Short mmCIF file of C-alpha atoms in Angstrom, two decimals:
data_model
loop_
_atom_site.label_atom_id
_atom_site.label_comp_id
_atom_site.label_asym_id
_atom_site.label_seq_id
_atom_site.Cartn_x
_atom_site.Cartn_y
_atom_site.Cartn_z
CA UNK A 1 -0.14 0.03 0.00
CA UNK A 2 2.94 2.34 0.66
CA UNK A 3 4.59 1.64 -2.63
CA UNK A 4 1.18 2.36 -4.39
CA UNK A 5 1.05 5.76 -2.35
CA UNK A 6 4.46 6.61 -3.38
CA UNK A 7 3.94 5.68 -6.95
CA UNK A 8 0.74 7.89 -6.94
CA UNK A 9 2.42 10.69 -5.39
CA UNK A 10 5.39 10.58 -7.94
CA UNK A 11 2.65 10.45 -10.63
CA UNK A 12 1.48 13.67 -9.34
CA UNK A 13 4.82 15.57 -9.57
CA UNK A 14 5.72 13.81 -13.06
CA UNK A 15 2.44 15.34 -14.50
CA UNK A 16 3.29 18.58 -13.14
CA UNK A 17 6.76 18.37 -14.67
CA UNK A 18 5.07 17.42 -18.11
CA UNK A 19 2.46 20.13 -18.12
CA UNK A 20 4.99 22.88 -17.56
CA UNK A 21 6.95 22.42 -20.78
CA UNK A 22 3.88 21.55 -22.74
CA UNK A 23 2.19 24.73 -21.79
CA UNK A 24 5.46 26.54 -22.41
CA UNK A 25 5.61 24.99 -26.00
CA UNK A 26 2.85 27.23 -27.23
CA UNK A 27 4.20 30.51 -25.89
CA UNK A 28 5.70 31.58 -29.15
CA UNK A 29 2.31 32.27 -30.46
CA UNK A 30 1.31 35.30 -28.32
CA UNK A 31 4.93 36.54 -28.03
CA UNK A 32 4.83 36.69 -31.81
CA UNK A 33 1.68 38.63 -31.61
CA UNK A 34 3.63 41.73 -30.06
CA UNK A 35 6.81 41.47 -32.11
CA UNK A 36 6.76 44.96 -33.20
CA UNK A 37 7.59 45.85 -29.47
CA UNK A 38 11.33 46.00 -28.04
CA UNK A 39 12.11 42.68 -26.55
CA UNK A 40 13.03 44.49 -23.14
CA UNK A 41 9.47 46.40 -23.18
CA UNK A 42 7.71 42.67 -23.50
CA UNK A 43 10.18 41.48 -20.70
CA UNK A 44 9.63 44.29 -18.37
CA UNK A 45 5.94 44.47 -18.43
CA UNK A 46 5.62 40.67 -18.27
CA UNK A 47 7.49 40.69 -15.14
CA UNK A 48 5.55 43.51 -13.69
CA UNK A 49 2.37 42.20 -14.67
CA UNK A 50 2.85 38.47 -13.36
CA UNK A 51 4.46 40.16 -10.11
CA UNK A 52 1.02 42.12 -9.45
CA UNK A 53 -1.03 38.99 -10.43
CA UNK A 54 0.90 36.94 -7.95
CA UNK A 55 1.14 39.68 -4.93
CA UNK A 56 -3.00 39.84 -5.44
CA UNK A 57 -3.45 36.25 -5.25
CA UNK A 58 -1.23 35.55 -2.44
CA UNK A 59 -2.56 38.41 -0.28
CA UNK A 60 -6.13 37.26 -0.78
CA UNK A 61 -5.76 33.60 -0.41
CA UNK A 62 -2.14 32.49 0.86
CA UNK A 63 -1.67 34.95 3.86
CA UNK A 64 -1.06 32.04 6.39
CA UNK A 65 1.37 30.40 3.89
CA UNK A 66 3.27 33.73 3.43
CA UNK A 67 3.40 34.32 7.31
CA UNK A 68 4.68 30.72 7.92
CA UNK A 69 7.50 31.11 5.50
CA UNK A 70 8.55 34.42 6.71
CA UNK A 71 8.82 32.71 10.42
CA UNK A 72 10.57 29.74 8.89
CA UNK A 73 13.28 32.14 7.35
CA UNK A 74 13.68 34.34 10.66
CA UNK A 75 14.27 31.12 12.55
CA UNK A 76 17.17 30.13 10.02
CA UNK A 77 20.63 30.51 11.45
CA UNK A 78 22.67 33.38 10.01
CA UNK A 79 24.43 31.09 7.44
CA UNK A 80 21.02 29.53 6.61
CA UNK A 81 19.68 32.87 5.97
CA UNK A 82 22.80 33.99 3.86
CA UNK A 83 22.27 30.63 1.61
CA UNK A 84 18.85 31.16 1.20
CA UNK A 85 19.22 34.57 0.31
CA UNK A 86 21.85 33.74 -2.35
CA UNK A 87 19.89 30.96 -3.74
CA UNK A 88 17.04 33.41 -4.28
CA UNK A 89 19.26 36.00 -5.95
CA UNK A 90 20.77 33.39 -8.38
CA UNK A 91 17.38 32.07 -9.14
CA UNK A 92 16.15 35.69 -10.08
CA UNK A 93 19.19 36.42 -12.11
CA UNK A 94 18.75 33.20 -14.10
CA UNK A 95 15.02 33.43 -14.65
CA UNK A 96 15.40 37.01 -15.82
CA UNK A 97 18.06 36.05 -18.27
CA UNK A 98 16.16 33.32 -19.59
CA UNK A 99 13.08 35.30 -20.32
CA UNK A 100 14.99 37.89 -22.09
CA UNK A 101 17.12 35.79 -24.24
CA UNK A 102 13.79 33.78 -25.36
CA UNK A 103 11.85 36.76 -25.95
CA UNK A 104 14.54 38.11 -28.34
CA UNK A 105 15.11 34.69 -29.96
CA UNK A 106 11.59 34.23 -30.77
CA UNK A 107 11.13 37.73 -32.15
CA UNK A 108 14.38 38.55 -33.86
CA UNK A 109 16.21 35.34 -34.49
CA UNK A 110 13.90 32.13 -35.12
CA UNK A 111 11.60 30.09 -33.29
CA UNK A 112 13.67 27.14 -34.22
CA UNK A 113 16.61 28.88 -32.49
CA UNK A 114 14.47 29.05 -29.37
CA UNK A 115 13.39 25.51 -29.79
CA UNK A 116 17.14 24.38 -29.98
CA UNK A 117 17.63 26.05 -26.65
CA UNK A 118 15.32 23.91 -25.02
CA UNK A 119 16.91 20.86 -26.63
CA UNK A 120 20.24 21.56 -25.07
CA UNK A 121 18.70 22.79 -21.71
CA UNK A 122 17.89 19.18 -20.35
CA UNK A 123 21.44 18.19 -21.23
CA UNK A 124 22.74 20.93 -19.34
CA UNK A 125 20.50 20.28 -16.31
CA UNK A 126 21.23 16.74 -16.32
CA UNK A 127 24.95 17.22 -16.58
CA UNK A 128 24.88 19.92 -13.66
CA UNK A 129 22.69 17.84 -11.41
CA UNK A 130 24.91 15.00 -11.68
CA UNK A 131 28.22 17.03 -11.29
CA UNK A 132 26.90 19.59 -8.65
CA UNK A 133 23.98 17.89 -6.96
CA UNK A 134 25.28 14.24 -7.26
CA UNK A 135 22.06 12.99 -8.73
CA UNK A 136 22.30 9.30 -10.03
CA UNK A 137 21.93 8.40 -13.68
CA UNK A 138 20.92 4.89 -14.60
CA UNK A 139 22.65 3.30 -17.80
CA UNK A 140 19.41 3.82 -19.74
CA UNK A 141 19.28 7.58 -18.69
CA UNK A 142 22.81 8.02 -19.66
CA UNK A 143 22.18 6.28 -23.06
CA UNK A 144 19.12 8.46 -23.46
CA UNK A 145 21.26 11.54 -22.97
CA UNK A 146 23.95 10.49 -25.27
CA UNK A 147 21.17 9.93 -28.02
CA UNK A 148 19.67 13.56 -27.43
CA UNK A 149 23.20 14.78 -27.58
CA UNK A 150 23.84 13.48 -30.80
CA UNK A 151 20.61 14.91 -32.19
CA UNK A 152 21.33 18.31 -30.76
CA UNK A 153 24.44 18.16 -32.67
CA UNK A 154 22.63 17.57 -36.08
CA UNK A 155 20.33 20.54 -35.35
CA UNK A 156 23.35 22.72 -34.19
CA UNK A 157 25.41 22.04 -37.54
CA UNK A 158 23.52 24.60 -39.47
CA UNK A 159 24.09 28.02 -37.57
CA UNK A 160 26.63 28.95 -34.95
CA UNK A 161 24.74 32.22 -34.33
CA UNK A 162 21.44 30.15 -33.38
CA UNK A 163 23.68 27.99 -31.30
CA UNK A 164 24.97 30.42 -29.18
CA UNK A 165 21.59 32.02 -28.51
CA UNK A 166 20.24 28.60 -27.79
CA UNK A 167 23.19 27.87 -25.39
CA UNK A 168 22.58 31.20 -23.54
CA UNK A 169 18.73 30.46 -23.31
CA UNK A 170 19.45 27.01 -22.08
CA UNK A 171 22.22 27.71 -19.55
CA UNK A 172 19.90 30.21 -17.69
CA UNK A 173 17.01 27.74 -17.33
CA UNK A 174 18.97 24.89 -16.54
CA UNK A 175 20.62 26.53 -13.47
CA UNK A 176 17.58 28.05 -12.49
CA UNK A 177 15.95 24.38 -12.16
CA UNK A 178 19.17 23.26 -10.34
CA UNK A 179 18.93 26.31 -7.82
CA UNK A 180 15.49 25.70 -7.34
CA UNK A 181 15.97 21.81 -6.74
CA UNK A 182 18.40 23.00 -3.82
CA UNK A 183 15.90 25.35 -2.59
CA UNK A 184 12.90 23.34 -1.29
CA UNK A 185 12.20 24.42 2.29
CA UNK A 186 9.91 27.16 1.26
CA UNK A 187 6.64 27.42 -0.64
CA UNK A 188 7.02 27.78 -4.47
CA UNK A 189 4.54 30.55 -5.01
CA UNK A 190 6.25 32.52 -2.33
CA UNK A 191 9.50 31.92 -3.90
CA UNK A 192 8.54 33.00 -7.19
CA UNK A 193 7.08 36.26 -6.21
CA UNK A 194 10.29 37.06 -4.22
CA UNK A 195 12.30 36.22 -7.16
CA UNK A 196 9.99 38.32 -9.39
CA UNK A 197 10.26 41.09 -6.77
CA UNK A 198 14.15 41.15 -6.96
CA UNK A 199 13.89 41.40 -10.89
CA UNK A 200 11.20 44.27 -10.59
CA UNK A 201 13.99 46.25 -8.54
CA UNK A 202 15.82 46.21 -11.68
CA UNK A 203 13.00 46.62 -13.99
CA UNK A 204 11.24 49.72 -12.65
CA UNK A 205 14.11 52.04 -12.63
CA UNK A 206 14.70 51.02 -16.51
CA UNK A 207 11.00 51.59 -17.06
CA UNK A 208 11.10 55.18 -15.32
CA UNK A 209 14.19 55.98 -17.55
CA UNK A 210 12.95 54.34 -20.79
CA UNK A 211 12.83 56.26 -23.78
CA UNK A 212 9.94 54.20 -25.44
CA UNK A 213 6.39 55.26 -24.82
CA UNK A 214 4.26 53.11 -22.69
CA UNK A 215 2.17 51.09 -25.11
CA UNK A 216 -1.51 51.85 -25.09
CA UNK A 217 -2.75 49.18 -27.41
CA UNK A 218 -5.30 46.60 -25.99
CA UNK A 219 -3.60 43.99 -27.94
CA UNK A 220 -0.43 44.51 -26.35
CA UNK A 221 -1.70 44.50 -22.70
CA UNK A 222 -4.15 41.46 -23.42
CA UNK A 223 -1.14 39.55 -24.70
CA UNK A 224 1.13 40.59 -21.69
CA UNK A 225 -1.70 39.31 -19.40
CA UNK A 226 -2.09 36.09 -21.05
CA UNK A 227 1.70 35.55 -21.25
CA UNK A 228 2.15 36.43 -17.45
CA UNK A 229 -0.67 34.33 -16.27
CA UNK A 230 -0.87 31.42 -18.61
CA UNK A 231 2.64 31.28 -19.76
CA UNK A 232 4.50 32.58 -16.78
CA UNK A 233 3.09 31.81 -13.41
CA UNK A 234 1.05 28.43 -13.93
CA UNK A 235 3.99 26.55 -15.63
CA UNK A 236 6.67 28.10 -13.41
CA UNK A 237 4.57 26.83 -10.37
CA UNK A 238 4.29 23.66 -12.08
CA UNK A 239 7.87 23.11 -12.59
CA UNK A 240 8.86 24.09 -9.02
CA UNK A 241 6.16 22.07 -7.49
CA UNK A 242 7.37 19.06 -9.59
CA UNK A 243 10.73 19.53 -8.17
CA UNK A 244 9.61 18.69 -4.58
CA UNK A 245 8.81 15.23 -5.56
CA UNK A 246 11.25 14.34 -8.60
CA UNK A 247 14.89 14.85 -9.59
CA UNK A 248 15.77 18.31 -11.32
CA UNK A 249 17.46 15.65 -14.12
CA UNK A 250 13.84 14.08 -14.91
CA UNK A 251 12.35 17.62 -14.89
CA UNK A 252 15.12 18.90 -17.26
CA UNK A 253 14.66 16.05 -19.80
CA UNK A 254 10.84 16.43 -19.90
CA UNK A 255 11.55 20.16 -21.16
CA UNK A 256 12.20 18.26 -24.46
CA UNK A 257 8.50 18.67 -24.83
CA UNK A 258 8.71 22.18 -25.32
CA UNK A 259 11.02 22.26 -28.12
CA UNK A 260 9.10 19.38 -29.84
CA UNK A 261 6.03 21.67 -29.85
CA UNK A 262 7.75 24.88 -30.81
CA UNK A 263 9.18 23.11 -33.56
CA UNK A 264 5.97 21.78 -34.84
CA UNK A 265 4.69 25.28 -34.83
CA UNK A 266 7.72 26.72 -36.59
CA UNK A 267 7.14 24.38 -39.32
CA UNK A 268 3.27 24.32 -39.60
CA UNK A 269 1.91 27.32 -37.81
CA UNK A 270 4.91 30.01 -38.82
CA UNK A 271 5.94 28.38 -41.99
CA UNK A 272 9.63 28.52 -41.39
CA UNK A 273 11.72 26.48 -43.73
CA UNK A 274 12.77 23.26 -42.24
CA UNK A 275 15.32 20.84 -43.48
CA UNK A 276 14.68 17.30 -43.83
CA UNK A 277 17.52 16.38 -41.52
CA UNK A 278 15.66 18.44 -38.56
CA UNK A 279 12.76 16.19 -38.68
CA UNK A 280 15.21 13.14 -38.33
CA UNK A 281 16.65 14.97 -35.31
CA UNK A 282 13.44 15.70 -33.50
CA UNK A 283 12.22 12.34 -34.11
CA UNK A 284 15.34 11.00 -32.48
CA UNK A 285 14.77 13.42 -29.46
CA UNK A 286 11.41 11.98 -28.84
CA UNK A 287 12.83 8.46 -28.87
CA UNK A 288 15.44 9.82 -26.24
CA UNK A 289 12.70 11.36 -24.17
CA UNK A 290 10.61 8.08 -23.84
CA UNK A 291 13.89 5.98 -23.03
CA UNK A 292 14.97 8.37 -20.50
CA UNK A 293 11.59 8.55 -18.66
CA UNK A 294 10.58 4.80 -19.30
CA UNK A 295 10.57 3.95 -15.61
CA UNK A 296 8.38 6.70 -14.57
CA UNK A 297 6.05 6.41 -17.64
CA UNK A 298 5.51 2.62 -16.76
CA UNK A 299 4.58 3.47 -12.98
CA UNK A 300 2.27 6.31 -13.96
CA UNK A 301 0.46 4.05 -16.56
CA UNK A 302 0.38 1.23 -13.96
CA UNK A 303 -1.04 3.36 -11.20
CA UNK A 304 -3.79 4.88 -13.54
CA UNK A 305 -4.86 1.15 -14.47
CA UNK A 306 -4.79 0.32 -10.87
CA UNK A 307 -7.23 3.38 -9.80
CA UNK A 308 -9.36 2.39 -12.82
CA UNK A 309 -9.92 -1.03 -11.77
CA UNK A 310 -10.77 0.31 -8.02
#
């Protein structure tokens, strides 16, 4: 019975880790709606809007959780407070860098370059977790990563410019995941609102001295609200929630769902030219995802069948 409960719990975290990159895979659509605006403006207003939504939600519905986390932080020894503060600052810097480079790549480089970023991100996450956090990898998982690396090499062969952008986007988010995996003692939404508040300390002065006029078009603000809620708060919370119960390596590898969707949109919805070798590379990536997560998939399917019988 305990094993069944444990599998059910892991299935819950695994589903959250799957849903976050699935949602992010479609983010290029609303970002392209406002491609005529500077990337930094999109980023700044995305941060401010997401922060306002989060603060309203937390103050209305989660005051007790916030107060509990404040007391928990106050009870930490000085070294613990310093460590948590450093982790929060690092996470803020990494998520800020990831958001800006992604928006710029989608609107000014190509959607395929952004997709390539999230192909390399799981490799960096898995390598970082293995080297820094000492997370273990099975032989099947190592084989899956090797296969995925080969596929990324095929995709990277075409453009060094795209590859450099992809690596920058990927590195920021990979290390954000690793930092979040280490920082698990506080509520995830509370952590996210603090991270965005730190980003806002940089953003607000930039907005005050910004030479661009504040956009007034309803399309811009409607899109920003959509990005801030559906494509920012929800998937970020899901990815951080997943890290409570599964490794950052598994969470990182599931990020491959994002570029698979993004690549499909680039080829079909946005009509970007795609060479035949890219179709082969993405098919190989899909095989690597299944291979890496075969154990989790089997456990989740088995649990679903058990509940269906009951």
